[in-house]
Coordinates of C-alpha atoms in Angstrom, one line a residue:
X1 CA 0.0 0.0 0.0
X2 CA 1.3 3.5 -0.8
X3 CA 2.9 5.1 2.3
X4 CA 0.7 8.1 2.3
X5 CA -2.6 6.3 2.3
X6 CA -4.9 7.0 5.3
X7 CA -7.4 4.5 6.7
X8 CA -10.1 6.4 4.8
X9 CA -8.2 6.1 1.5
X10 CA -7.6 2.4 2.1
X11 CA -11.3 1.8 2.8
X12 CA -12.3 3.8 -0.3
X13 CA -10.1 1.6 -2.5
X14 CA -11.2 -1.7 -0.9
X15 CA -15.0 -1.3 -0.7
X16 CA -15.9 2.4 -0.7
X17 CA -15.9 2.6 -4.5
X18 CA -18.3 -0.4 -4.7
X19 CA -20.4 1.0 -1.8
X20 CA -21.3 4.0 -3.9
X21 CA -22.8 1.8 -6.6
X22 CA -24.6 -0.3 -4.1
X23 CA -25.9 2.7 -2.2
X24 CA -27.4 4.2 -5.3
X25 CA -29.4 1.1 -5.9
X26 CA -30.3 0.9 -2.2
X27 CA -31.8 4.4 -2.3
X28 CA -33.7 3.7 -5.5
X29 CA -35.3 0.7 -3.7
X30 CA -36.2 2.9 -0.7
X31 CA -37.9 5.4 -3.1
X32 CA -38.0 8.1 -0.3
X33 CA -39.8 11.4 -0.8
X34 CA -37.7 14.5 -1.0
X35 CA -37.0 17.0 1.8
X36 CA -36.6 14.5 4.6
X37 CA -34.2 14.2 7.5
X38 CA -31.7 11.4 7.3
X39 CA -29.3 9.5 9.6
X40 CA -26.4 7.5 8.2
X41 CA -25.1 5.2 10.9
X42 CA -21.5 4.0 10.2
X43 CA -21.1 6.6 7.4
X44 CA -17.4 5.7 6.9
X45 CA -15.9 7.9 4.2
X46 CA -19.3 9.3 3.3
X47 CA -20.2 7.1 0.4
X48 CA -23.9 6.7 1.3
X49 CA -24.2 10.2 2.7
X50 CA -23.1 11.7 -0.6
X51 CA -25.5 9.5 -2.5
X52 CA -28.4 10.6 -0.3
X53 CA -27.4 14.3 -1.0
X54 CA -27.3 13.7 -4.8
X55 CA -30.4 11.4 -5.2
X56 CA -32.8 12.2 -2.4
X57 CA -32.7 16.0 -2.0
X58 CA -32.8 15.7 1.8
X59 CA -33.5 18.4 4.3
X60 CA -30.5 17.2 6.3
X61 CA -28.2 14.2 6.7
X62 CA -26.4 13.3 9.9
X63 CA -23.4 10.9 9.4
X64 CA -22.4 9.0 12.5
X65 CA -19.0 7.2 12.6
X66 CA -16.6 6.0 15.3
X67 CA -13.4 6.3 13.2
X68 CA -11.9 9.8 13.2
X69 CA -9.9 8.9 10.1
X70 CA -13.1 8.1 8.2
X71 CA -14.9 11.2 9.6
X72 CA -12.0 13.4 8.5
X73 CA -12.2 12.1 4.9
X74 CA -16.0 12.4 4.9
X75 CA -15.8 16.1 6.0
X76 CA -13.1 16.9 3.5
X77 CA -14.9 15.3 0.6
X78 CA -18.5 16.5 1.4
X79 CA -19.0 20.3 1.7
X80 CA -22.8 20.3 1.3
X81 CA -24.2 22.4 4.2
X82 CA -27.1 19.9 4.7
X83 CA -24.6 17.3 5.9
X84 CA -22.9 17.1 9.2
X85 CA -20.7 14.3 10.6
X86 CA -20.6 13.3 14.3
X87 CA -18.6 10.8 16.3
X88 CA -20.7 7.9 17.5
X89 CA -21.5 4.2 17.2
X90 CA -24.4 1.7 17.2
X91 CA -24.3 1.7 21.0
X92 CA -24.9 5.4 21.2
X93 CA -26.3 7.4 18.3
X94 CA -25.9 11.1 19.0
X95 CA -29.3 12.4 17.9
X96 CA -32.5 13.1 19.9
X97 CA -35.5 10.8 19.8
X98 CA -37.6 11.0 16.6
X99 CA -35.1 13.4 15.1
X100 CA -35.0 11.8 11.6
X101 CA -37.4 10.4 9.0
X102 CA -35.0 7.8 7.6
X103 CA -32.3 6.0 9.6
X104 CA -30.0 4.0 7.3
X105 CA -26.8 2.0 7.6
X106 CA -24.6 0.8 4.7
X107 CA -22.3 -2.3 4.9
X108 CA -21.6 -2.0 8.6
X109 CA -24.4 -3.7 10.5
X110 CA -22.5 -7.0 10.7
X111 CA -19.6 -5.3 12.4
X112 CA -21.7 -3.9 15.3
X113 CA -21.3 -6.4 18.2
X114 CA -24.6 -5.5 19.9
X115 CA -27.0 -5.5 17.0
X116 CA -30.2 -5.4 19.0
X117 CA -28.9 -2.3 20.9
X118 CA -28.0 -0.6 17.6
X119 CA -31.5 -1.4 16.2
X120 CA -33.0 0.1 19.3
X121 CA -31.0 3.3 18.8
X122 CA -32.0 3.5 15.1
X123 CA -35.7 2.9 15.9
X124 CA -35.4 5.6 18.7
X125 CA -33.9 8.0 16.2
X126 CA -36.8 7.9 13.7
X127 CA -40.1 9.7 14.0
X128 CA -43.3 7.6 14.2
X129 CA -44.0 6.3 10.7
X130 CA -40.3 6.7 9.8
X131 CA -38.1 4.1 8.1
X132 CA -35.1 2.1 9.3
X133 CA -33.1 0.4 6.6
X134 CA -29.7 -1.2 6.0
X135 CA -27.7 -3.2 3.5
X136 CA -24.9 -5.6 4.0
X137 CA -22.6 -7.6 1.7
X138 CA -23.7 -11.2 0.9
X139 CA -20.4 -12.4 2.3
X140 CA -21.2 -16.1 2.1
X141 CA -22.4 -15.9 -1.5
X142 CA -22.1 -13.4 -4.3
X143 CA -19.3 -11.0 -3.4
X144 CA -16.8 -12.3 -5.8
X145 CA -13.8 -10.0 -5.1
X146 CA -13.9 -11.3 -1.4
X147 CA -14.9 -14.9 -2.2
X148 CA -11.9 -15.4 -4.6
X149 CA -9.6 -14.0 -2.0
X150 CA -10.9 -16.2 0.9
X151 CA -11.2 -19.3 -1.3
X152 CA -7.5 -18.9 -2.3
X153 CA -6.4 -18.1 1.3
X154 CA -8.3 -21.1 2.8
X155 CA -6.8 -23.4 0.1
X156 CA -3.3 -22.4 1.3
X157 CA -4.2 -22.0 5.0
X158 CA -7.4 -23.8 6.2
X159 CA -7.2 -21.8 9.5
X160 CA -8.1 -18.7 7.5
X161 CA -11.7 -19.9 7.4
X162 CA -12.1 -18.5 10.9
X163 CA -11.6 -15.0 9.6
X164 CA -13.8 -15.4 6.5
X165 CA -16.7 -13.0 6.7
X166 CA -19.0 -15.6 5.1
X167 CA -18.5 -17.7 8.2
X168 CA -18.3 -14.9 10.8
X169 CA -21.3 -12.9 9.8
X170 CA -24.5 -15.1 9.6
X171 CA -26.6 -11.9 9.9
X172 CA -25.8 -11.1 6.3
X173 CA -28.7 -13.2 4.9
X174 CA -32.2 -12.1 4.1
X175 CA -34.0 -14.2 6.7
X176 CA -31.6 -13.2 9.5
X177 CA -31.9 -9.5 8.6
X178 CA -35.7 -9.7 8.5
X179 CA -35.8 -11.4 11.9
X180 CA -33.5 -8.6 13.4
X181 CA -35.7 -5.9 12.1
X182 CA -39.0 -7.5 13.1
X183 CA -37.5 -8.2 16.5
X184 CA -36.8 -4.5 16.9
X185 CA -40.6 -3.8 16.6
X186 CA -40.6 -2.6 13.0
X187 CA -43.5 -3.4 10.8
X188 CA -43.8 -4.0 7.0
X189 CA -40.3 -5.5 7.0
X190 CA -39.0 -6.3 3.5
X191 CA -35.7 -7.5 2.0
X192 CA -34.2 -7.4 -1.5
X193 CA -31.0 -8.3 -3.3
X194 CA -28.8 -5.5 -4.8
X195 CA -26.4 -6.6 -7.5
X196 CA -23.5 -4.7 -9.1
X197 CA -20.5 -5.3 -11.3
X198 CA -17.0 -4.8 -9.8
X199 CA -14.5 -4.5 -12.6
X200 CA -10.8 -4.2 -11.8
X201 CA -8.5 -2.7 -14.5
X202 CA -5.7 -5.2 -13.8
X203 CA -4.4 -7.4 -11.1
X204 CA -2.7 -4.6 -9.2
X205 CA -6.1 -2.8 -9.0
X206 CA -7.5 -5.9 -7.4
X207 CA -4.6 -6.8 -5.2
X208 CA -3.4 -3.5 -3.8
X209 CA -6.4 -2.8 -1.5
X210 CA -5.7 -6.1 0.3
X211 CA -2.3 -4.8 1.4
X212 CA -3.9 -2.0 3.6
X213 CA -4.7 -4.1 6.7
X214 CA -8.2 -2.3 6.7
X215 CA -11.1 -4.7 7.2
X216 CA -10.9 -8.5 7.7
X217 CA -9.6 -9.7 4.4
X218 CA -6.9 -7.0 4.1
X219 CA -6.1 -7.6 7.8
X220 CA -5.5 -11.2 7.2
X221 CA -3.3 -10.5 4.1
X222 CA -1.3 -7.9 6.1
X223 CA -0.7 -10.5 8.9
X224 CA 1.1 -12.9 6.5
X225 CA 4.9 -13.0 6.1
X226 CA 6.3 -12.1 2.7
X227 CA 6.6 -15.7 1.5
X228 CA 3.0 -16.5 2.5
X229 CA 1.7 -13.3 0.9
X230 CA 3.5 -14.1 -2.3
X231 CA 2.0 -17.6 -2.4
X232 CA -1.5 -16.1 -1.9
X233 CA -0.8 -13.6 -4.7
X234 CA 0.3 -16.3 -7.1
X235 CA -2.8 -18.4 -6.2
X236 CA -5.1 -15.4 -7.0
X237 CA -3.3 -14.7 -10.3
X238 CA -4.0 -18.3 -11.3
X239 CA -7.6 -18.4 -10.2
X240 CA -9.1 -14.9 -11.0
X241 CA -11.0 -14.6 -14.3
X242 CA -8.8 -12.3 -16.4
X243 CA -9.5 -11.2 -20.0
X244 CA -6.7 -10.9 -22.6
X245 CA -6.3 -7.2 -21.7
X246 CA -5.8 -8.0 -18.0
X247 CA -9.2 -6.8 -16.8
X248 CA -10.8 -8.7 -14.0
X249 CA -14.6 -8.5 -14.3
X250 CA -16.4 -9.6 -11.1
X251 CA -19.8 -9.1 -9.5
X252 CA -21.1 -8.5 -6.0
X253 CA -24.4 -8.7 -4.2
X254 CA -25.7 -7.0 -1.1
X255 CA -28.9 -7.7 0.9
X256 CA -31.1 -4.8 1.7
X257 CA -33.7 -4.6 4.5
X258 CA -36.2 -2.0 5.6
X259 CA -39.0 -1.6 8.1
X260 CA -41.4 1.1 9.4
X261 CA -41.6 2.4 13.0

């Protein structure tokens, strides 16, 4: 990874760029009226917040994020006066009761240890009749840029399966998401798949984000010694579907869920 990359830069290269595509389709599925008040829990570098500002013409958006590095990048990249970014987490969302009309969370719900508590905070944040919604990667299925990595890693090191998000995050399935939202007292709960393409210009475009140490798969890659990392790299070069020009064309799926307070 380049020496000057920040955590926010690394996240952007690893999943932030794909989160923007997924977020756009997620917001289209929500089909929210304009002029509403939004909360984006786990806003990261601001991928979903910026999409809300572009597509939904909101009255306001509050982005909440525990990482100062991510908050800094979000504040630097989004100058729209309707958006503000606050430190916080799923355990404590820094907004008053009923302050927003839509409370959303993109690609982070599985990383929150106390999911029921986070859901209670999201439900508390929305006004009566408001919507709580989220989307997460389909780690155990159709997120090919991660699946190729973990399949190669596990083939070389079976113990790596303990770090595989597909094993660690059973919440990232439609039935589990629906149960979580229904259990939080939300009504009219619905789920839907969100599919995108994730093209990589060449192998370096695919491989470099895994060197950052940010997120589980890059963290595993960074933990390897040089020899182990080179073996993993060679395995991926052998197994990734690459066209004659060197492009790697993959696809990814996220699961979306929503419910009404």
